Short mmCIF file of C-alpha atoms and ligand atoms in Angstrom, two decimals:
data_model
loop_
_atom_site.label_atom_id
_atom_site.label_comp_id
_atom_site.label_asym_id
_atom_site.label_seq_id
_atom_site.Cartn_x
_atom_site.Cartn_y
_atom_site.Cartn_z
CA UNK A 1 -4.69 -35.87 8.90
CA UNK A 2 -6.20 -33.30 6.19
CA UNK A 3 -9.00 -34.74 6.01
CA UNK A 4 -9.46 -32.99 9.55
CA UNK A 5 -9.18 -29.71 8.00
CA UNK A 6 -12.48 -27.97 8.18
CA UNK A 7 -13.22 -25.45 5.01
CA UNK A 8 -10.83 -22.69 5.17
CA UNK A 9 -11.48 -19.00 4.24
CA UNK A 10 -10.47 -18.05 0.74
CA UNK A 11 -8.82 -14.27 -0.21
CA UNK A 12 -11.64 -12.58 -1.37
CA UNK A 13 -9.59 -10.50 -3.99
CA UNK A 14 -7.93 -13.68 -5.13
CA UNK A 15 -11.01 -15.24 -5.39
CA UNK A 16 -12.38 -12.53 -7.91
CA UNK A 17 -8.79 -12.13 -9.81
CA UNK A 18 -9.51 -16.17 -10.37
CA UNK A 19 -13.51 -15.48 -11.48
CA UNK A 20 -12.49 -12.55 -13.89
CA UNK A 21 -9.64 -15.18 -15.54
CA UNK A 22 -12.64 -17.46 -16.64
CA UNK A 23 -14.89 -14.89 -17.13
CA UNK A 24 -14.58 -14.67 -21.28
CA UNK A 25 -16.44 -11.58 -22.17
CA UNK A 26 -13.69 -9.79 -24.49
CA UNK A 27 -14.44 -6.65 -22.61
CA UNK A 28 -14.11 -7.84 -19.96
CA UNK A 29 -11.64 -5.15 -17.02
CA UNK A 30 -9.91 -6.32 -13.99
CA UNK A 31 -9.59 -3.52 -11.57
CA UNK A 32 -8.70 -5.81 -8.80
CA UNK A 33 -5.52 -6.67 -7.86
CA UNK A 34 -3.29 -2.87 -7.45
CA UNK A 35 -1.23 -3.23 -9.91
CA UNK A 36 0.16 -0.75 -11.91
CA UNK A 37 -0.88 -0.84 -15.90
CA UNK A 38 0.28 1.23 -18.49
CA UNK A 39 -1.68 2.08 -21.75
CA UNK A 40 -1.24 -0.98 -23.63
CA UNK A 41 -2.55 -2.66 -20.17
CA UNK A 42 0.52 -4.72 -19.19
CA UNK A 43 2.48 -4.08 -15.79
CA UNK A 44 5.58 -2.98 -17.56
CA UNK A 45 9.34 -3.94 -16.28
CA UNK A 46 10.92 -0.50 -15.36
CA UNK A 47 13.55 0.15 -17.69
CA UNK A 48 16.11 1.21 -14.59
CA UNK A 49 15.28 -2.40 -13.35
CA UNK A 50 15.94 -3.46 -16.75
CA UNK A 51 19.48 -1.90 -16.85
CA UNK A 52 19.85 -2.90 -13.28
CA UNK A 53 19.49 -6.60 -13.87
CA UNK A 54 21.42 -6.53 -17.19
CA UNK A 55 24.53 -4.69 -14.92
CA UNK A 56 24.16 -7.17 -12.30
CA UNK A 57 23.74 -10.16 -14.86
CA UNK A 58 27.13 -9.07 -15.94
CA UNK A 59 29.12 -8.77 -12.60
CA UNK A 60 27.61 -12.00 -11.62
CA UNK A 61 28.52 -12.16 -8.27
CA UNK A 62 28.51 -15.06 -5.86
CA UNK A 63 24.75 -16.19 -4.69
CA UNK A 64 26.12 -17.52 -1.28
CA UNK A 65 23.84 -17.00 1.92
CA UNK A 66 23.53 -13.59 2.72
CA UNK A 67 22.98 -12.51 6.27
CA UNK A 68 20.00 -12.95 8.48
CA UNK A 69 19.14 -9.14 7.61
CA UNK A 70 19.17 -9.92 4.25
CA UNK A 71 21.48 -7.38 1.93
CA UNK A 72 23.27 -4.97 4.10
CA UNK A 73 23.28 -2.46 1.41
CA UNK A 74 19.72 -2.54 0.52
CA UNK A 75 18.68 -1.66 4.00
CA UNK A 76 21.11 0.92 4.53
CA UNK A 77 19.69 2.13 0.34
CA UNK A 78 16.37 2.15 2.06
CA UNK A 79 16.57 3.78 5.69
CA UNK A 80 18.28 6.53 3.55
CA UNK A 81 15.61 6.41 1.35
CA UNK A 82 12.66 6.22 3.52
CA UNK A 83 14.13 8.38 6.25
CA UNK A 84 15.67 10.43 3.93
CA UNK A 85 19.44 12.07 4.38
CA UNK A 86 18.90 14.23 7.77
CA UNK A 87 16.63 11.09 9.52
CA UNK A 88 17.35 9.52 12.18
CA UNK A 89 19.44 6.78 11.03
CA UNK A 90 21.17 6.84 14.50
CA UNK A 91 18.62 5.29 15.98
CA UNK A 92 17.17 3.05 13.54
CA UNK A 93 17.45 -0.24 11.63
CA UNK A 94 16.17 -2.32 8.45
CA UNK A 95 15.81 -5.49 7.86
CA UNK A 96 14.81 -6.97 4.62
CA UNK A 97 11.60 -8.64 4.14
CA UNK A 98 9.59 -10.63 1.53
CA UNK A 99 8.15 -7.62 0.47
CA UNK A 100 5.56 -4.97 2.27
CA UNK A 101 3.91 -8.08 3.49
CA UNK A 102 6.34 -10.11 4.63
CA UNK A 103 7.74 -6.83 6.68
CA UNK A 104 4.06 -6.48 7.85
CA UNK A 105 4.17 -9.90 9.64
CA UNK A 106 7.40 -9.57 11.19
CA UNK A 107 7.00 -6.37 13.06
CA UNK A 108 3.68 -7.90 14.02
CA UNK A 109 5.63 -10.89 14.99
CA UNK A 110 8.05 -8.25 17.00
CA UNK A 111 5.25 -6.16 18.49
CA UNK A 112 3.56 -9.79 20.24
CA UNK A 113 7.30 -10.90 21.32
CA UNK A 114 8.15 -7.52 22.81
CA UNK A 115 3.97 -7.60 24.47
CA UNK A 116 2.19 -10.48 24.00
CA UNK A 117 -1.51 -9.75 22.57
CA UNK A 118 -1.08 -6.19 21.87
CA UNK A 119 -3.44 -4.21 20.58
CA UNK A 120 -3.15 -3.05 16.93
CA UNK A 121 -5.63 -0.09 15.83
CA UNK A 122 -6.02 -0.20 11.94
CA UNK A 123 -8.35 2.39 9.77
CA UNK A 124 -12.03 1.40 9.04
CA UNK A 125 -12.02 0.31 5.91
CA UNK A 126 -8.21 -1.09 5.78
CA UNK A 127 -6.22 -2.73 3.20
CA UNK A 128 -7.66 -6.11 3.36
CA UNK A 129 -4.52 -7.99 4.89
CA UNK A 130 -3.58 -5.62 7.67
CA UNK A 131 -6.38 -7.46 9.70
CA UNK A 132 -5.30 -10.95 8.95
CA UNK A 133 -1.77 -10.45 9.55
CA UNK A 134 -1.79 -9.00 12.68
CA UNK A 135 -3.91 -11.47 14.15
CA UNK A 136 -2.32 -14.06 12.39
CA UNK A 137 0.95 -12.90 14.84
CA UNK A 138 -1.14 -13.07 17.82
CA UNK A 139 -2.58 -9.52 18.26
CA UNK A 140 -5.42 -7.69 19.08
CA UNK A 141 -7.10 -5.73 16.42
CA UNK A 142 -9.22 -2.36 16.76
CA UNK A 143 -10.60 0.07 14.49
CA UNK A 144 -10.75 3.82 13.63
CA UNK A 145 -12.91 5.27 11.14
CA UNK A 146 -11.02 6.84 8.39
CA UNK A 147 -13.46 9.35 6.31
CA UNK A 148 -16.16 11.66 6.95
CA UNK A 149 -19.60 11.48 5.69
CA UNK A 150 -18.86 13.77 2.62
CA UNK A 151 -15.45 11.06 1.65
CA UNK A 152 -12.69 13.08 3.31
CA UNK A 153 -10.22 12.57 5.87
CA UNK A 154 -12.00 12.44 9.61
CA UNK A 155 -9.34 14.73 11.22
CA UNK A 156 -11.61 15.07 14.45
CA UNK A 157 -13.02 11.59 14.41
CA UNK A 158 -10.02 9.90 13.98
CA UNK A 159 -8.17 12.10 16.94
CA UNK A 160 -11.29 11.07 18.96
CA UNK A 161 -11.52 7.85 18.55
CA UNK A 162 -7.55 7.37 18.83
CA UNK A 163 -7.38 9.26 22.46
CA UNK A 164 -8.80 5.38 23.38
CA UNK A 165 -5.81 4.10 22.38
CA UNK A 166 -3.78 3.20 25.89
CA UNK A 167 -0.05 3.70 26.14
CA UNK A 168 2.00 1.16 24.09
CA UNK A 169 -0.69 0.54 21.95
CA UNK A 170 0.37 0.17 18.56
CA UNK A 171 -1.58 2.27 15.29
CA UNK A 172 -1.35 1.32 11.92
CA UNK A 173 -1.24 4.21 9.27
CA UNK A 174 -0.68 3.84 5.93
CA UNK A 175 2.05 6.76 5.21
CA UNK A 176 0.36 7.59 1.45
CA UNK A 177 -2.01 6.83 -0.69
CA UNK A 178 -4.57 5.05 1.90
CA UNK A 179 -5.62 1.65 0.53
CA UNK A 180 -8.78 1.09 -0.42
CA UNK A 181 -10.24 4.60 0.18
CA UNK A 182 -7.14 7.17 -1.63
CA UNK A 183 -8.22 9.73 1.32
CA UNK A 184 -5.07 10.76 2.80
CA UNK A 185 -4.72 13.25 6.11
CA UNK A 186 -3.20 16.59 5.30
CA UNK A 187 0.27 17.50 6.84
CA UNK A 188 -1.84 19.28 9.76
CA UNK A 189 -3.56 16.26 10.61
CA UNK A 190 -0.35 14.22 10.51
CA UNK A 191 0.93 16.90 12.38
CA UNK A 192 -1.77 16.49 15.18
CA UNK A 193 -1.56 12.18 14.75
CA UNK A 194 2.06 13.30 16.13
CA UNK A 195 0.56 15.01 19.27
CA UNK A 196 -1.38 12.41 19.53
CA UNK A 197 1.01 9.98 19.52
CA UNK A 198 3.16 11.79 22.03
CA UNK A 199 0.71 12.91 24.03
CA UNK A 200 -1.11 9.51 24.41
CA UNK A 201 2.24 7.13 23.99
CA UNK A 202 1.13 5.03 21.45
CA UNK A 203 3.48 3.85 18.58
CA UNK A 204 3.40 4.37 15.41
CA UNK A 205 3.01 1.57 12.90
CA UNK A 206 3.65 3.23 9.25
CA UNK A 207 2.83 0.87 6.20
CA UNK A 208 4.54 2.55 3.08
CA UNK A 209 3.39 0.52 0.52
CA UNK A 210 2.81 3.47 -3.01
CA UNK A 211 5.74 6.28 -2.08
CA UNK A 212 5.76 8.02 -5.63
CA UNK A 213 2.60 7.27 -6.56
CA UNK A 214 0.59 10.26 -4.60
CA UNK A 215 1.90 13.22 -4.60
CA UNK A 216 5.77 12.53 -5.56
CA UNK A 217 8.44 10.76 -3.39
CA UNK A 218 9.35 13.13 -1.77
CA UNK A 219 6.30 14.68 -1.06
CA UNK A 220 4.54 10.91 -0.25
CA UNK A 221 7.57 10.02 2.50
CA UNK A 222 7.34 13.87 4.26
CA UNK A 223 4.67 12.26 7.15
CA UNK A 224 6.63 9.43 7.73
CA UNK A 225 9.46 11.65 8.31
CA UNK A 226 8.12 13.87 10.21
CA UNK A 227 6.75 11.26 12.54
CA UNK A 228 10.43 9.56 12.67
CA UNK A 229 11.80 13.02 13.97
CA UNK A 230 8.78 13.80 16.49
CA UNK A 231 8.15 10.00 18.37
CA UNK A 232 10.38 8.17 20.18
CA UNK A 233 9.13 4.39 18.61
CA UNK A 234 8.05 3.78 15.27
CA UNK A 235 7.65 1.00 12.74
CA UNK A 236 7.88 1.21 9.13
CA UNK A 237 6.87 -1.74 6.66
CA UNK A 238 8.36 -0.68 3.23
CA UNK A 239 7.34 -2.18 -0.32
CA UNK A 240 9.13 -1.82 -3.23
CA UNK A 241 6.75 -4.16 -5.29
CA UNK A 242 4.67 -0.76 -6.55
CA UNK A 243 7.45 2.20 -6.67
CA UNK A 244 10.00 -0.24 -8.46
CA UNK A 245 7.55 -2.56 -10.27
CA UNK A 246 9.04 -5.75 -8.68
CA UNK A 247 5.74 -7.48 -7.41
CA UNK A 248 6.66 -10.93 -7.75
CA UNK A 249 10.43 -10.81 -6.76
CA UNK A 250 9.22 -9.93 -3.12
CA UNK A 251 11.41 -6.66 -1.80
CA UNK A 252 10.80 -4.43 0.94
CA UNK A 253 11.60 -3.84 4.85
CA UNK A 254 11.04 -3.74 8.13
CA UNK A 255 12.38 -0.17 9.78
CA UNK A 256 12.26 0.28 13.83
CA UNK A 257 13.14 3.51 15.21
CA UNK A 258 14.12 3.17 19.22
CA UNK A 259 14.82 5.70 21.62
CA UNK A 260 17.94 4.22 22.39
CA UNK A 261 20.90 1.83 20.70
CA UNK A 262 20.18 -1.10 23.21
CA UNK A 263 16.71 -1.08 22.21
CA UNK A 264 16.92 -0.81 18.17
CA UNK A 265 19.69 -3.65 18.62
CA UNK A 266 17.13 -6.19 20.21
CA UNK A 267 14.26 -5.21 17.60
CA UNK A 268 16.80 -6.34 14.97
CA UNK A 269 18.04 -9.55 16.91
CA UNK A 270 13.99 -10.44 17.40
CA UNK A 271 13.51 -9.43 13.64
CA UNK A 272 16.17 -11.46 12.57
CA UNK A 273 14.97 -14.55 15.08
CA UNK A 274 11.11 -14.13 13.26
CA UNK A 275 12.45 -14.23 10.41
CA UNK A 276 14.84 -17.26 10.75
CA UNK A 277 11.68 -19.64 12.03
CA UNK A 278 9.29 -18.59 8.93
CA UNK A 279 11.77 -18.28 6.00
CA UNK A 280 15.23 -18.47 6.88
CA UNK A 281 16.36 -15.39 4.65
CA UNK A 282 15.15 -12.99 2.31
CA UNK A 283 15.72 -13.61 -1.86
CA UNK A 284 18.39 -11.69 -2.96
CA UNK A 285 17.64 -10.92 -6.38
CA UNK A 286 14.94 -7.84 -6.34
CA UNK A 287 17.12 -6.34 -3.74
CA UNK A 288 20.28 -6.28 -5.35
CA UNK A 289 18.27 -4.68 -8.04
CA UNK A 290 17.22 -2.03 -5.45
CA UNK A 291 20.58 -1.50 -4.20
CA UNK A 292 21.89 -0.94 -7.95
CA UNK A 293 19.65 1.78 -8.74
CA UNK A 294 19.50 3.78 -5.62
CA UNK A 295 23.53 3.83 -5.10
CA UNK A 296 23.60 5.04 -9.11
CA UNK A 297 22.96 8.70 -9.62
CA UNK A 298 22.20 7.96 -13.20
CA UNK A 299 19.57 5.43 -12.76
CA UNK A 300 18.60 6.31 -9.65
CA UNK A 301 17.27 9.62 -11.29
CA UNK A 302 16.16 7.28 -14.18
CA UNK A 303 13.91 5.33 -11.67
CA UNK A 304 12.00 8.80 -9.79
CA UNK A 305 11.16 10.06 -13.57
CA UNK A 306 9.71 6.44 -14.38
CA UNK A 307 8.27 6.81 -11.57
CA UNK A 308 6.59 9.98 -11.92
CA UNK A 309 5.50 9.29 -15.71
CA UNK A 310 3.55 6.70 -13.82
CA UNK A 311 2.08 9.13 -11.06
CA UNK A 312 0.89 11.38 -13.99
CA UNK A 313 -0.92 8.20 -15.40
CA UNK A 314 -3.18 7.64 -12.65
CA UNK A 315 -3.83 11.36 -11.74
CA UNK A 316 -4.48 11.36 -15.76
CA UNK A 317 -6.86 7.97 -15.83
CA UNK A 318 -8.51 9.66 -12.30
CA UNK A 319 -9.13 13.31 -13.65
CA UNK A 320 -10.69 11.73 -16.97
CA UNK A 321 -12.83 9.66 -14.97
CA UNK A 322 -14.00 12.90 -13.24
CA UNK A 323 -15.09 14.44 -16.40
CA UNK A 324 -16.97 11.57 -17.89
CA UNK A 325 -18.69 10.64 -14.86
CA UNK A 326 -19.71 15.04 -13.39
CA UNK A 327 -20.98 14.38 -17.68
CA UNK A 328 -23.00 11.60 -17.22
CA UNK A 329 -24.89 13.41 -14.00
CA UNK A 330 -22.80 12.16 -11.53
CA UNK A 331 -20.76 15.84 -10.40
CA UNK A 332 -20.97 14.68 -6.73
CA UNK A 333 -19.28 11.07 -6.93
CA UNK A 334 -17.19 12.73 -9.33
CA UNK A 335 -15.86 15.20 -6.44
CA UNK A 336 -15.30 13.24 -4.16
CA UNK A 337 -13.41 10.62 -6.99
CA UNK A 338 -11.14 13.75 -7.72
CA UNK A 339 -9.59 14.20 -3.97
CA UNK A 340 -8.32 10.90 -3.77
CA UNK A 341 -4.69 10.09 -4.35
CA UNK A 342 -2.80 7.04 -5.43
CA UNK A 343 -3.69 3.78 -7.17
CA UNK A 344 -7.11 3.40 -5.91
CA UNK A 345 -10.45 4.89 -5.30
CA UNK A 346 -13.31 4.09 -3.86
CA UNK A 347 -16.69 3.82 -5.87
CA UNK A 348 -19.58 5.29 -4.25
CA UNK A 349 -21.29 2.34 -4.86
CA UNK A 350 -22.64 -0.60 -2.97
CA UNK A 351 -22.03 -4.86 -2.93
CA UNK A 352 -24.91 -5.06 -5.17
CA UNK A 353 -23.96 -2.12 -7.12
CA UNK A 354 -20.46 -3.89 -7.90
CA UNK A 355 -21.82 -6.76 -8.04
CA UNK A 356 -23.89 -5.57 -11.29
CA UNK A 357 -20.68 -3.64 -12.66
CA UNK A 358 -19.57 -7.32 -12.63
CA UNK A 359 -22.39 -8.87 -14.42
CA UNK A 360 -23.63 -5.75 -16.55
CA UNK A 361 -20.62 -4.35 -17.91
CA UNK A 362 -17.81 -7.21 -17.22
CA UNK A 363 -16.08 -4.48 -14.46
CA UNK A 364 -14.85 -6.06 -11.71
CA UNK A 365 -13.59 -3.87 -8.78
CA UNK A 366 -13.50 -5.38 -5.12
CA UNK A 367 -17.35 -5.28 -3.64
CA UNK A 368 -16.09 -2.60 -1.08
CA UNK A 369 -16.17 -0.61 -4.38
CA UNK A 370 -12.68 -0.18 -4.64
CA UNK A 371 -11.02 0.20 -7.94
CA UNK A 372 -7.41 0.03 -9.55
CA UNK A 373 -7.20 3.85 -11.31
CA UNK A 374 -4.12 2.65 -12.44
CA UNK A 375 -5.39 -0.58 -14.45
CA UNK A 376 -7.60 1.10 -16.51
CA UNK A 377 -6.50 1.99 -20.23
CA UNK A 378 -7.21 5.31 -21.25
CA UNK A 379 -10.01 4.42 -24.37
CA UNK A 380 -11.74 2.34 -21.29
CA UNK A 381 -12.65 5.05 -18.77
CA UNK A 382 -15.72 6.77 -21.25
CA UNK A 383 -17.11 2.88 -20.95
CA UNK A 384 -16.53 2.53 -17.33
CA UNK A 385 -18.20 5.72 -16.58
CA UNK A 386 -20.89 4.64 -18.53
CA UNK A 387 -20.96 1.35 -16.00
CA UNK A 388 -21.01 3.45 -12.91
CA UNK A 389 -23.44 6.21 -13.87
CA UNK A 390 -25.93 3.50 -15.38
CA UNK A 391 -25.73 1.56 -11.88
CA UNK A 392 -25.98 4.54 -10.03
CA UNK A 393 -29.19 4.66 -12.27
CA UNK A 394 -28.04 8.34 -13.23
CA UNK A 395 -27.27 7.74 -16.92
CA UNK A 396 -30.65 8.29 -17.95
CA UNK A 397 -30.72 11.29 -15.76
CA UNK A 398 -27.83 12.78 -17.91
CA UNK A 399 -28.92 11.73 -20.75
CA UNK A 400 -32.80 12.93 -20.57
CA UNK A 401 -31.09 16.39 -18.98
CA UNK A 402 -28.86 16.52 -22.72
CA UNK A 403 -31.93 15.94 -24.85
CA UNK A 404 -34.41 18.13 -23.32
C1 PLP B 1 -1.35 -0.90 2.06
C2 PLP B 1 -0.56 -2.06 1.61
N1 PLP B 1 0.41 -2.54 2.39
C3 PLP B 1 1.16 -3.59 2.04
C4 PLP B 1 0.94 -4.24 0.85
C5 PLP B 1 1.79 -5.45 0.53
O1 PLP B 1 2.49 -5.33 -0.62
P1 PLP B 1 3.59 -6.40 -1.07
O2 PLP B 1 3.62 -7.48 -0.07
O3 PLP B 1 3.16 -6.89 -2.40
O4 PLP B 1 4.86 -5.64 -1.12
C6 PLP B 1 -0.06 -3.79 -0.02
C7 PLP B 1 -0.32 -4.48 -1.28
O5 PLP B 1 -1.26 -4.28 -1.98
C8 PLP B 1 -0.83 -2.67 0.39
O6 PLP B 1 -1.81 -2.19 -0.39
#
């Protein structure tokens, strides 16, 4: 029977994680995957999830079956959280997920069982799985650009191109922190996606995926809340793999908001059912380490500073960047480098142009040009710069402009 199996498509950011592994130039810098790194270039284990584990480790509780929603506390933890204390819990419900991703696929997996082949609009460029996962669950897929020609948020374009979008369609947004591009809308524009949505009945699909890592929690979740309070559907895919550093123990959720009890009770019962047929049940383990610190005061405050030594990192690694690169001769990437929020940014730089990062100066960042700000060590970024400006060509620019 395999041998039936015609070559299938490999992950392209897998692929390069794999080519970087053999790759054995000592200086070698992955800026792939988005994972956080701190300054001796490990992805630490928070200490809150540390004390977390060690308190659970020590109740040791029973690992029977938990329900079909997963840990009942976690997802109330996490509407609270996400929704935050005066949301609209009313009319809402979580269910926990293998992670962001796993709550990506089974709203999908909702949307197509509530209207079979859908349409989904995600941003032009998106994170590289929203397209496979959606059509993976049967739907359609359509774009919207996302940034204007000088790299900033397309208020008008996006509104434009979104008035297409026919009632019950379904739009994709990430909430923060936009993956690949780190060009996020302004509360205005969020505002106006609200009319928007309203106006034009389509439903908003919110992918939360680096709350903290922007502009604060707080601050990172205020869209999503407003848009909770202003539309009468939404979906909300929530990870926990960046804000808590859990990657590989798999936490997050799947929130709906419904305009009435009836409804928000069947989006559960179909949640449930999608999840049942792929997995069964969600693990237990990163969840209960959720649950711990958010219903602790103590650590729960522990966590958000964590957290926010970790925002100041990458706004640190992003605003040094700045300066070496506007040094080297290249003040207009640098600009546009210094508006974007989160984990990543976009290079202004081409395939070929990453391509000979890769090559010339062992830098590997996805060929889109986007790169992990938060992988790169501190005593790296005058070397990287170096890499960027010299493929942009502009290093001997800078250099020649020193000199003369
Ligand atoms: C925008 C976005 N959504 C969802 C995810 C999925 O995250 P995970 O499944 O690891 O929680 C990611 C991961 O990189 C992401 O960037």
């Amino acid at each position: 029977m395999l041998e039936l199996l015609p070559p299938p498509p490999t992950d392209p950011l897998w692929d390069l994680t794999y080519e970087f592994g053999s790759d054995e130039r000592p200086e070698r810098l992955n800026l792939v995957l988005g994972v956080y790194r701190d300054q001796t270039g490990t992805t630490p284990v928070m200490a809150a999830v540390r004390e977390a584990e060690m308190r659970l480790a020590e109740r040791s509780e029973s690992k029977e079956y938990r329900g079909l929603s997963g840990n009942a506390a976690f997802n109330r933890s996490l509407l609270d959280l996400v929704l935050g204390p005066q949301g609209p819990a009313d009319r809402a419900a979580a269910v926990q997920t293998v992670a962001g991703s796993g709550a990506l696929r089974l709203l999908a997996d909702l949307i197509c069982r509530t209207r079979p082949g859908t349409t989904v609009w995600i941003s032009d460029p998106a994170y590289v799985n929203h397209r496979p996962i959606l059509e993976a669950a049967g739907l359609q897929v359509r774009t919207y650009g996302w940034r204007d020609a000088e790299g900033g948020f397309d208020t008008a374009g996006v509104l434009r191109e979104l008035r297409e979008a026919r009632r019950d369609d379904v739009v994709l947004l990430q909430g923060c922190c936009h993956n690949p591009t780190g060009v996020d809308p302004l509360l205005d524009d969020w505002e106006a996606l609200a009319d928007s949505a309203v106006r034009g009945g389509w439903v908003p699909f919110v992918d939360l995926a680096y709350h903290g890592l922007g502009d604060g929690l707080e601050a990172d979740l205020l869209a999503t809340r407003m848009l909770a309070a202003r539309v009468p559907e939404m979906l909300i895919a929530v990870s926990c793999s960046k804000n808590f550093g859990l990657y590989s123990d798999r936490v997050g959720c799947a929130i709906v908001l419904g305009s009435s009890a009836r409804a928000v009770r069947h989006a559960e019962t179909a949640l449930q059912n999608a999840a049942r047929t792929l997995y069964s049940m969600p693990p237990e383990h990163g969840a209960a380490v959720v649950t711990t610190i958010l219903e602790d005061q103590g650590l729960r405050a522990a966590w958000r500073a964590e957290l926010d030594v970790m925002r100041s990192r990458i706004m640190a690694n992003r605003a040094d960047l700045t300066v070496h690169l506007s040094a080297l001769g290249c003040a207009e990437q640098a600009r546009s480098l210094a508006r974007q929020k989160g984990m990543f940014s976009m290079l202004p730089l081409t395939a070929p142009q990453m391509l000979q990062l890769r090559r010339q100066y062992a830098v590997y960042g996805t060929t889109s040009g986007r790169i992990n700000i938060a992988g790169i060590p501190a005593h790296r970024i005058p070397g990287l710069a170096r890499g960027i400006a010299g493929v942009l060509g502009a290093a001997d620019t800078a250099r020649a402009v020193r000199t003369a």
